[in-house]
């Protein structure tokens, strides 16, 4: 049993249906993540979110927003939150947070530079390729429950891409499952295009992750997701 699933079950945040599904995934699964790439010199204008937010870095040691959100969450949301809590505990930097006017965290995402990637590789071995000197990784996007359907992902991600460009980086990479239509659309609005895939497989509890070229099926999944 994975740490994420065990912790979620102990917290009583995962229902029996989700728990059974995660047990099956822990034994046997295959997931395809689209490796999306953005040219930081060719970023489109992005529609601002319905509320005004600014992405700012926050110390992972003191940020408690994921734990507080976990108390209000269940099912798959709790698994997503536990992964982010573990990322903070593993020292994965740099976490950016957009807060609402009342101070509540509304949107979160990591902007990881080459000099900051070691903790990520230790936290999730063989799950990511090494970043080039002119490349950044955006990871762990999460919109807090009270602020969904406000366009925060595209706005927040666009801000991070511009921060990276101002620092002299040329490209950005992010990974999204082929079935996560909302996130794929948000990435497309920010200028991301499919570049490759990363295939995550688990067989009888033993997992591996490997990069691969885009297939026709992968391109079709992208086209269908971003079609308006």
PDB file of C-alpha atoms in Angstrom:
ATOM      1  CA  UNK A   1       0.000   0.000   0.000  1.00  0.00           C
ATOM      2  CA  UNK A   2       1.356   3.426  -0.884  1.00  0.00           C
ATOM      3  CA  UNK A   3       2.037   5.970   1.836  1.00  0.00           C
ATOM      4  CA  UNK A   4      -0.531   8.291   0.296  1.00  0.00           C
ATOM      5  CA  UNK A   5      -3.261   5.690   0.386  1.00  0.00           C
ATOM      6  CA  UNK A   6      -2.380   4.466   3.885  1.00  0.00           C
ATOM      7  CA  UNK A   7      -2.404   8.009   5.286  1.00  0.00           C
ATOM      8  CA  UNK A   8      -5.676   8.837   3.560  1.00  0.00           C
ATOM      9  CA  UNK A   9      -7.352   5.706   4.874  1.00  0.00           C
ATOM     10  CA  UNK A  10      -6.131   6.438   8.392  1.00  0.00           C
ATOM     11  CA  UNK A  11      -7.565   9.932   8.156  1.00  0.00           C
ATOM     12  CA  UNK A  12     -10.880   8.522   7.019  1.00  0.00           C
ATOM     13  CA  UNK A  13     -10.802  10.747   3.956  1.00  0.00           C
ATOM     14  CA  UNK A  14     -11.066   8.068   1.279  1.00  0.00           C
ATOM     15  CA  UNK A  15     -14.364   6.282   0.759  1.00  0.00           C
ATOM     16  CA  UNK A  16     -14.497   2.543   0.077  1.00  0.00           C
ATOM     17  CA  UNK A  17     -14.923   2.993  -3.677  1.00  0.00           C
ATOM     18  CA  UNK A  18     -11.944   5.298  -4.032  1.00  0.00           C
ATOM     19  CA  UNK A  19      -9.912   3.181  -1.631  1.00  0.00           C
ATOM     20  CA  UNK A  20     -10.529   0.020  -3.662  1.00  0.00           C
ATOM     21  CA  UNK A  21      -9.631   1.848  -6.861  1.00  0.00           C
ATOM     22  CA  UNK A  22      -6.364   3.088  -5.366  1.00  0.00           C
ATOM     23  CA  UNK A  23      -5.471  -0.393  -4.113  1.00  0.00           C
ATOM     24  CA  UNK A  24      -5.927  -1.695  -7.670  1.00  0.00           C
ATOM     25  CA  UNK A  25      -3.792   1.142  -9.008  1.00  0.00           C
ATOM     26  CA  UNK A  26      -1.093   0.331  -6.461  1.00  0.00           C
ATOM     27  CA  UNK A  27      -0.906  -3.181  -7.849  1.00  0.00           C
ATOM     28  CA  UNK A  28      -1.459  -2.655 -11.565  1.00  0.00           C
ATOM     29  CA  UNK A  29      -1.916   0.480 -13.635  1.00  0.00           C
ATOM     30  CA  UNK A  30      -0.802   2.353 -16.720  1.00  0.00           C
ATOM     31  CA  UNK A  31      -1.130   6.123 -16.959  1.00  0.00           C
ATOM     32  CA  UNK A  32      -0.079   8.375 -19.794  1.00  0.00           C
ATOM     33  CA  UNK A  33       1.038  11.911 -18.961  1.00  0.00           C
ATOM     34  CA  UNK A  34       1.355  14.413 -21.757  1.00  0.00           C
ATOM     35  CA  UNK A  35       4.668  16.215 -21.513  1.00  0.00           C
ATOM     36  CA  UNK A  36       3.706  19.767 -22.464  1.00  0.00           C
ATOM     37  CA  UNK A  37       6.244  22.415 -23.409  1.00  0.00           C
ATOM     38  CA  UNK A  38       5.932  26.206 -23.685  1.00  0.00           C
ATOM     39  CA  UNK A  39       8.297  28.555 -25.491  1.00  0.00           C
ATOM     40  CA  UNK A  40       8.689  31.407 -23.021  1.00  0.00           C
ATOM     41  CA  UNK A  41       9.358  33.841 -25.849  1.00  0.00           C
ATOM     42  CA  UNK A  42       5.969  33.111 -27.438  1.00  0.00           C
ATOM     43  CA  UNK A  43       3.533  33.301 -24.530  1.00  0.00           C
ATOM     44  CA  UNK A  44      -0.057  34.304 -25.364  1.00  0.00           C
ATOM     45  CA  UNK A  45      -2.122  36.783 -23.418  1.00  0.00           C
ATOM     46  CA  UNK A  46      -4.224  34.987 -20.819  1.00  0.00           C
ATOM     47  CA  UNK A  47      -7.619  36.096 -19.563  1.00  0.00           C
ATOM     48  CA  UNK A  48      -7.355  37.195 -15.912  1.00  0.00           C
ATOM     49  CA  UNK A  49      -9.155  35.098 -13.314  1.00  0.00           C
ATOM     50  CA  UNK A  50     -12.525  36.214 -11.994  1.00  0.00           C
ATOM     51  CA  UNK A  51     -10.757  37.417  -8.842  1.00  0.00           C
ATOM     52  CA  UNK A  52      -7.501  39.354  -8.783  1.00  0.00           C
ATOM     53  CA  UNK A  53      -4.590  37.198  -7.589  1.00  0.00           C
ATOM     54  CA  UNK A  54      -0.799  37.387  -7.587  1.00  0.00           C
ATOM     55  CA  UNK A  55       1.446  34.343  -7.391  1.00  0.00           C
ATOM     56  CA  UNK A  56       4.083  34.714  -4.678  1.00  0.00           C
ATOM     57  CA  UNK A  57       6.641  32.248  -3.298  1.00  0.00           C
ATOM     58  CA  UNK A  58       5.942  30.950   0.198  1.00  0.00           C
ATOM     59  CA  UNK A  59       8.168  28.895   2.524  1.00  0.00           C
ATOM     60  CA  UNK A  60       7.142  25.247   2.368  1.00  0.00           C
ATOM     61  CA  UNK A  61       8.036  24.838   6.041  1.00  0.00           C
ATOM     62  CA  UNK A  62       5.333  27.242   7.203  1.00  0.00           C
ATOM     63  CA  UNK A  63       2.627  26.850   4.560  1.00  0.00           C
ATOM     64  CA  UNK A  64      -0.314  24.979   6.122  1.00  0.00           C
ATOM     65  CA  UNK A  65      -2.912  25.483   3.402  1.00  0.00           C
ATOM     66  CA  UNK A  66      -2.797  21.911   2.102  1.00  0.00           C
ATOM     67  CA  UNK A  67      -3.305  20.436   5.585  1.00  0.00           C
ATOM     68  CA  UNK A  68      -6.216  22.780   6.262  1.00  0.00           C
ATOM     69  CA  UNK A  69      -7.799  21.920   2.906  1.00  0.00           C
ATOM     70  CA  UNK A  70      -7.375  18.213   3.668  1.00  0.00           C
ATOM     71  CA  UNK A  71      -9.650  18.544   6.696  1.00  0.00           C
ATOM     72  CA  UNK A  72     -12.419  19.715   4.358  1.00  0.00           C
ATOM     73  CA  UNK A  73     -11.772  17.183   1.587  1.00  0.00           C
ATOM     74  CA  UNK A  74     -12.390  13.560   0.804  1.00  0.00           C
ATOM     75  CA  UNK A  75     -11.966  11.025  -1.968  1.00  0.00           C
ATOM     76  CA  UNK A  76      -9.451  11.810  -4.698  1.00  0.00           C
ATOM     77  CA  UNK A  77      -8.948  15.370  -3.528  1.00  0.00           C
ATOM     78  CA  UNK A  78      -7.410  14.019  -0.328  1.00  0.00           C
ATOM     79  CA  UNK A  79      -4.911  11.961  -2.339  1.00  0.00           C
ATOM     80  CA  UNK A  80      -3.921  15.010  -4.377  1.00  0.00           C
ATOM     81  CA  UNK A  81      -3.457  17.019  -1.195  1.00  0.00           C
ATOM     82  CA  UNK A  82      -1.396  14.333   0.518  1.00  0.00           C
ATOM     83  CA  UNK A  83       0.984  14.254  -2.446  1.00  0.00           C
ATOM     84  CA  UNK A  84       1.495  18.010  -2.088  1.00  0.00           C
ATOM     85  CA  UNK A  85       1.925  17.765   1.672  1.00  0.00           C
ATOM     86  CA  UNK A  86       4.581  15.113   1.118  1.00  0.00           C
ATOM     87  CA  UNK A  87       6.256  17.281  -1.528  1.00  0.00           C
ATOM     88  CA  UNK A  88       6.563  20.083   1.026  1.00  0.00           C
ATOM     89  CA  UNK A  89       7.898  17.676   3.641  1.00  0.00           C
ATOM     90  CA  UNK A  90      10.469  16.414   1.124  1.00  0.00           C
ATOM     91  CA  UNK A  91      11.799  19.925   0.576  1.00  0.00           C
ATOM     92  CA  UNK A  92      10.522  20.421  -2.976  1.00  0.00           C
ATOM     93  CA  UNK A  93      10.832  24.126  -3.733  1.00  0.00           C
ATOM     94  CA  UNK A  94       9.733  26.689  -4.881  1.00  0.00           C
ATOM     95  CA  UNK A  95       6.026  26.735  -4.010  1.00  0.00           C
ATOM     96  CA  UNK A  96       4.005  29.729  -5.198  1.00  0.00           C
ATOM     97  CA  UNK A  97       0.631  30.650  -3.719  1.00  0.00           C
ATOM     98  CA  UNK A  98      -2.077  33.025  -4.924  1.00  0.00           C
ATOM     99  CA  UNK A  99      -4.206  34.292  -2.065  1.00  0.00           C
ATOM    100  CA  UNK A 100      -7.668  35.823  -2.092  1.00  0.00           C
ATOM    101  CA  UNK A 101      -8.366  39.229  -0.548  1.00  0.00           C
ATOM    102  CA  UNK A 102      -9.164  37.626   2.804  1.00  0.00           C
ATOM    103  CA  UNK A 103      -5.816  35.802   2.835  1.00  0.00           C
ATOM    104  CA  UNK A 104      -7.101  32.339   2.002  1.00  0.00           C
ATOM    105  CA  UNK A 105      -4.931  30.331  -0.400  1.00  0.00           C
ATOM    106  CA  UNK A 106      -6.753  30.107  -3.714  1.00  0.00           C
ATOM    107  CA  UNK A 107      -4.251  28.492  -6.094  1.00  0.00           C
ATOM    108  CA  UNK A 108      -0.892  26.770  -5.645  1.00  0.00           C
ATOM    109  CA  UNK A 109       1.842  25.535  -7.975  1.00  0.00           C
ATOM    110  CA  UNK A 110       5.546  24.794  -7.912  1.00  0.00           C
ATOM    111  CA  UNK A 111       7.961  26.622 -10.229  1.00  0.00           C
ATOM    112  CA  UNK A 112      11.059  24.427 -10.188  1.00  0.00           C
ATOM    113  CA  UNK A 113      14.323  25.677 -11.621  1.00  0.00           C
ATOM    114  CA  UNK A 114      17.295  23.449 -12.536  1.00  0.00           C
ATOM    115  CA  UNK A 115      19.100  24.389  -9.319  1.00  0.00           C
ATOM    116  CA  UNK A 116      16.053  23.307  -7.279  1.00  0.00           C
ATOM    117  CA  UNK A 117      15.242  19.976  -8.928  1.00  0.00           C
ATOM    118  CA  UNK A 118      17.218  17.546  -6.769  1.00  0.00           C
ATOM    119  CA  UNK A 119      14.609  17.354  -4.003  1.00  0.00           C
ATOM    120  CA  UNK A 120      11.927  16.570  -6.593  1.00  0.00           C
ATOM    121  CA  UNK A 121      13.947  13.692  -8.071  1.00  0.00           C
ATOM    122  CA  UNK A 122      14.524  12.306  -4.571  1.00  0.00           C
ATOM    123  CA  UNK A 123      10.825  12.652  -3.729  1.00  0.00           C
ATOM    124  CA  UNK A 124       9.644  10.992  -6.970  1.00  0.00           C
ATOM    125  CA  UNK A 125      12.568   8.949  -8.344  1.00  0.00           C
ATOM    126  CA  UNK A 126      12.614   8.388 -12.127  1.00  0.00           C
ATOM    127  CA  UNK A 127       9.346  10.289 -12.569  1.00  0.00           C
ATOM    128  CA  UNK A 128      10.848  13.339 -14.268  1.00  0.00           C
ATOM    129  CA  UNK A 129      13.622  14.031 -16.737  1.00  0.00           C
ATOM    130  CA  UNK A 130      16.488  16.263 -15.656  1.00  0.00           C
ATOM    131  CA  UNK A 131      15.891  19.911 -16.483  1.00  0.00           C
ATOM    132  CA  UNK A 132      18.138  21.645 -18.984  1.00  0.00           C
ATOM    133  CA  UNK A 133      19.920  24.818 -17.883  1.00  0.00           C
ATOM    134  CA  UNK A 134      17.361  27.018 -19.692  1.00  0.00           C
ATOM    135  CA  UNK A 135      14.266  25.024 -18.651  1.00  0.00           C
ATOM    136  CA  UNK A 136      11.832  25.151 -15.729  1.00  0.00           C
ATOM    137  CA  UNK A 137       9.180  22.700 -14.554  1.00  0.00           C
ATOM    138  CA  UNK A 138       5.692  23.663 -13.390  1.00  0.00           C
ATOM    139  CA  UNK A 139       4.220  20.995 -11.132  1.00  0.00           C
ATOM    140  CA  UNK A 140       1.568  20.323  -8.502  1.00  0.00           C
ATOM    141  CA  UNK A 141      -1.112  22.742  -9.713  1.00  0.00           C
ATOM    142  CA  UNK A 142      -3.977  22.860  -7.208  1.00  0.00           C
ATOM    143  CA  UNK A 143      -7.030  25.107  -7.042  1.00  0.00           C
ATOM    144  CA  UNK A 144      -8.520  25.207  -3.555  1.00  0.00           C
ATOM    145  CA  UNK A 145     -12.128  24.095  -3.344  1.00  0.00           C
ATOM    146  CA  UNK A 146     -13.715  27.474  -2.573  1.00  0.00           C
ATOM    147  CA  UNK A 147     -12.097  29.063  -5.641  1.00  0.00           C
ATOM    148  CA  UNK A 148     -12.760  26.646  -8.475  1.00  0.00           C
ATOM    149  CA  UNK A 149     -14.257  27.594 -11.858  1.00  0.00           C
ATOM    150  CA  UNK A 150     -12.807  31.098 -11.603  1.00  0.00           C
ATOM    151  CA  UNK A 151     -10.009  30.692 -14.144  1.00  0.00           C
ATOM    152  CA  UNK A 152      -7.274  30.647 -11.510  1.00  0.00           C
ATOM    153  CA  UNK A 153      -5.163  27.905 -13.074  1.00  0.00           C
ATOM    154  CA  UNK A 154      -4.537  29.678 -16.366  1.00  0.00           C
ATOM    155  CA  UNK A 155      -3.950  33.020 -14.648  1.00  0.00           C
ATOM    156  CA  UNK A 156      -1.630  31.609 -11.986  1.00  0.00           C
ATOM    157  CA  UNK A 157       0.333  29.464 -14.416  1.00  0.00           C
ATOM    158  CA  UNK A 158       0.708  32.361 -16.857  1.00  0.00           C
ATOM    159  CA  UNK A 159       2.209  34.470 -14.074  1.00  0.00           C
ATOM    160  CA  UNK A 160       4.760  31.764 -13.260  1.00  0.00           C
ATOM    161  CA  UNK A 161       5.748  31.429 -16.911  1.00  0.00           C
ATOM    162  CA  UNK A 162       6.407  35.151 -17.080  1.00  0.00           C
ATOM    163  CA  UNK A 163       8.465  35.037 -13.889  1.00  0.00           C
ATOM    164  CA  UNK A 164      10.597  32.319 -15.481  1.00  0.00           C
ATOM    165  CA  UNK A 165      10.989  34.339 -18.682  1.00  0.00           C
ATOM    166  CA  UNK A 166      12.093  37.395 -16.712  1.00  0.00           C
ATOM    167  CA  UNK A 167      14.775  35.239 -15.075  1.00  0.00           C
ATOM    168  CA  UNK A 168      16.162  34.306 -18.502  1.00  0.00           C
ATOM    169  CA  UNK A 169      14.711  30.809 -18.937  1.00  0.00           C
ATOM    170  CA  UNK A 170      13.593  29.843 -22.427  1.00  0.00           C
ATOM    171  CA  UNK A 171      11.243  26.859 -22.022  1.00  0.00           C
ATOM    172  CA  UNK A 172       8.849  25.397 -19.478  1.00  0.00           C
ATOM    173  CA  UNK A 173       7.583  21.848 -19.103  1.00  0.00           C
ATOM    174  CA  UNK A 174       4.594  20.423 -17.259  1.00  0.00           C
ATOM    175  CA  UNK A 175       2.856  17.037 -17.115  1.00  0.00           C
ATOM    176  CA  UNK A 176      -0.874  16.350 -17.249  1.00  0.00           C
ATOM    177  CA  UNK A 177      -2.721  13.048 -17.609  1.00  0.00           C
ATOM    178  CA  UNK A 178      -4.465  12.600 -20.942  1.00  0.00           C
ATOM    179  CA  UNK A 179      -7.817  12.339 -19.128  1.00  0.00           C
ATOM    180  CA  UNK A 180      -7.569  15.643 -17.200  1.00  0.00           C
ATOM    181  CA  UNK A 181      -9.410  17.794 -19.724  1.00  0.00           C
ATOM    182  CA  UNK A 182      -9.744  20.906 -17.542  1.00  0.00           C
ATOM    183  CA  UNK A 183      -6.008  21.055 -16.827  1.00  0.00           C
ATOM    184  CA  UNK A 184      -5.105  20.400 -20.461  1.00  0.00           C
ATOM    185  CA  UNK A 185      -7.294  23.315 -21.508  1.00  0.00           C
ATOM    186  CA  UNK A 186      -5.704  25.557 -18.892  1.00  0.00           C
ATOM    187  CA  UNK A 187      -2.234  24.627 -20.130  1.00  0.00           C
ATOM    188  CA  UNK A 188      -3.206  25.213 -23.765  1.00  0.00           C
ATOM    189  CA  UNK A 189      -4.458  28.704 -22.872  1.00  0.00           C
ATOM    190  CA  UNK A 190      -1.001  29.477 -21.445  1.00  0.00           C
ATOM    191  CA  UNK A 191       0.859  28.436 -24.586  1.00  0.00           C
ATOM    192  CA  UNK A 192       1.740  24.817 -23.837  1.00  0.00           C
ATOM    193  CA  UNK A 193       1.869  22.275 -26.652  1.00  0.00           C
ATOM    194  CA  UNK A 194       2.391  18.489 -26.504  1.00  0.00           C
ATOM    195  CA  UNK A 195       6.066  17.545 -26.806  1.00  0.00           C
ATOM    196  CA  UNK A 196       6.330  13.944 -25.558  1.00  0.00           C
ATOM    197  CA  UNK A 197       4.645  11.584 -23.122  1.00  0.00           C
ATOM    198  CA  UNK A 198       5.720   9.982 -19.883  1.00  0.00           C
ATOM    199  CA  UNK A 199       4.249   6.554 -19.243  1.00  0.00           C
ATOM    200  CA  UNK A 200       3.796   5.449 -15.645  1.00  0.00           C
ATOM    201  CA  UNK A 201       3.273   1.725 -15.140  1.00  0.00           C
ATOM    202  CA  UNK A 202       2.914  -0.488 -12.107  1.00  0.00           C
ATOM    203  CA  UNK A 203       2.905  -4.270 -12.208  1.00  0.00           C
ATOM    204  CA  UNK A 204       2.254  -6.203  -8.985  1.00  0.00           C
ATOM    205  CA  UNK A 205       3.369  -3.212  -6.934  1.00  0.00           C
ATOM    206  CA  UNK A 206       6.569  -2.495  -8.858  1.00  0.00           C
ATOM    207  CA  UNK A 207       6.499   0.744 -10.806  1.00  0.00           C
ATOM    208  CA  UNK A 208       8.466   2.507 -13.487  1.00  0.00           C
ATOM    209  CA  UNK A 209       8.156   5.742 -15.424  1.00  0.00           C
ATOM    210  CA  UNK A 210       9.619   6.313 -18.868  1.00  0.00           C
ATOM    211  CA  UNK A 211       9.493   9.007 -21.546  1.00  0.00           C
ATOM    212  CA  UNK A 212       8.204   8.173 -25.026  1.00  0.00           C
ATOM    213  CA  UNK A 213       7.381   9.865 -28.307  1.00  0.00           C
ATOM    214  CA  UNK A 214       3.884  11.153 -28.946  1.00  0.00           C
ATOM    215  CA  UNK A 215       1.574   8.658 -30.610  1.00  0.00           C
ATOM    216  CA  UNK A 216      -1.405   9.429 -32.815  1.00  0.00           C
ATOM    217  CA  UNK A 217      -3.638   8.509 -29.895  1.00  0.00           C
ATOM    218  CA  UNK A 218      -1.836  11.002 -27.645  1.00  0.00           C
ATOM    219  CA  UNK A 219      -2.211  13.782 -30.208  1.00  0.00           C
ATOM    220  CA  UNK A 220      -5.883  12.929 -30.592  1.00  0.00           C
ATOM    221  CA  UNK A 221      -6.419  13.094 -26.817  1.00  0.00           C
ATOM    222  CA  UNK A 222      -4.863  16.554 -26.776  1.00  0.00           C
ATOM    223  CA  UNK A 223      -6.920  17.779 -29.725  1.00  0.00           C
ATOM    224  CA  UNK A 224     -10.162  16.549 -28.227  1.00  0.00           C
ATOM    225  CA  UNK A 225      -9.382  18.059 -24.829  1.00  0.00           C
ATOM    226  CA  UNK A 226      -8.537  21.548 -26.061  1.00  0.00           C
ATOM    227  CA  UNK A 227     -11.220  21.723 -28.768  1.00  0.00           C
ATOM    228  CA  UNK A 228     -13.781  24.437 -27.946  1.00  0.00           C
TER     229      UNK A 228
END
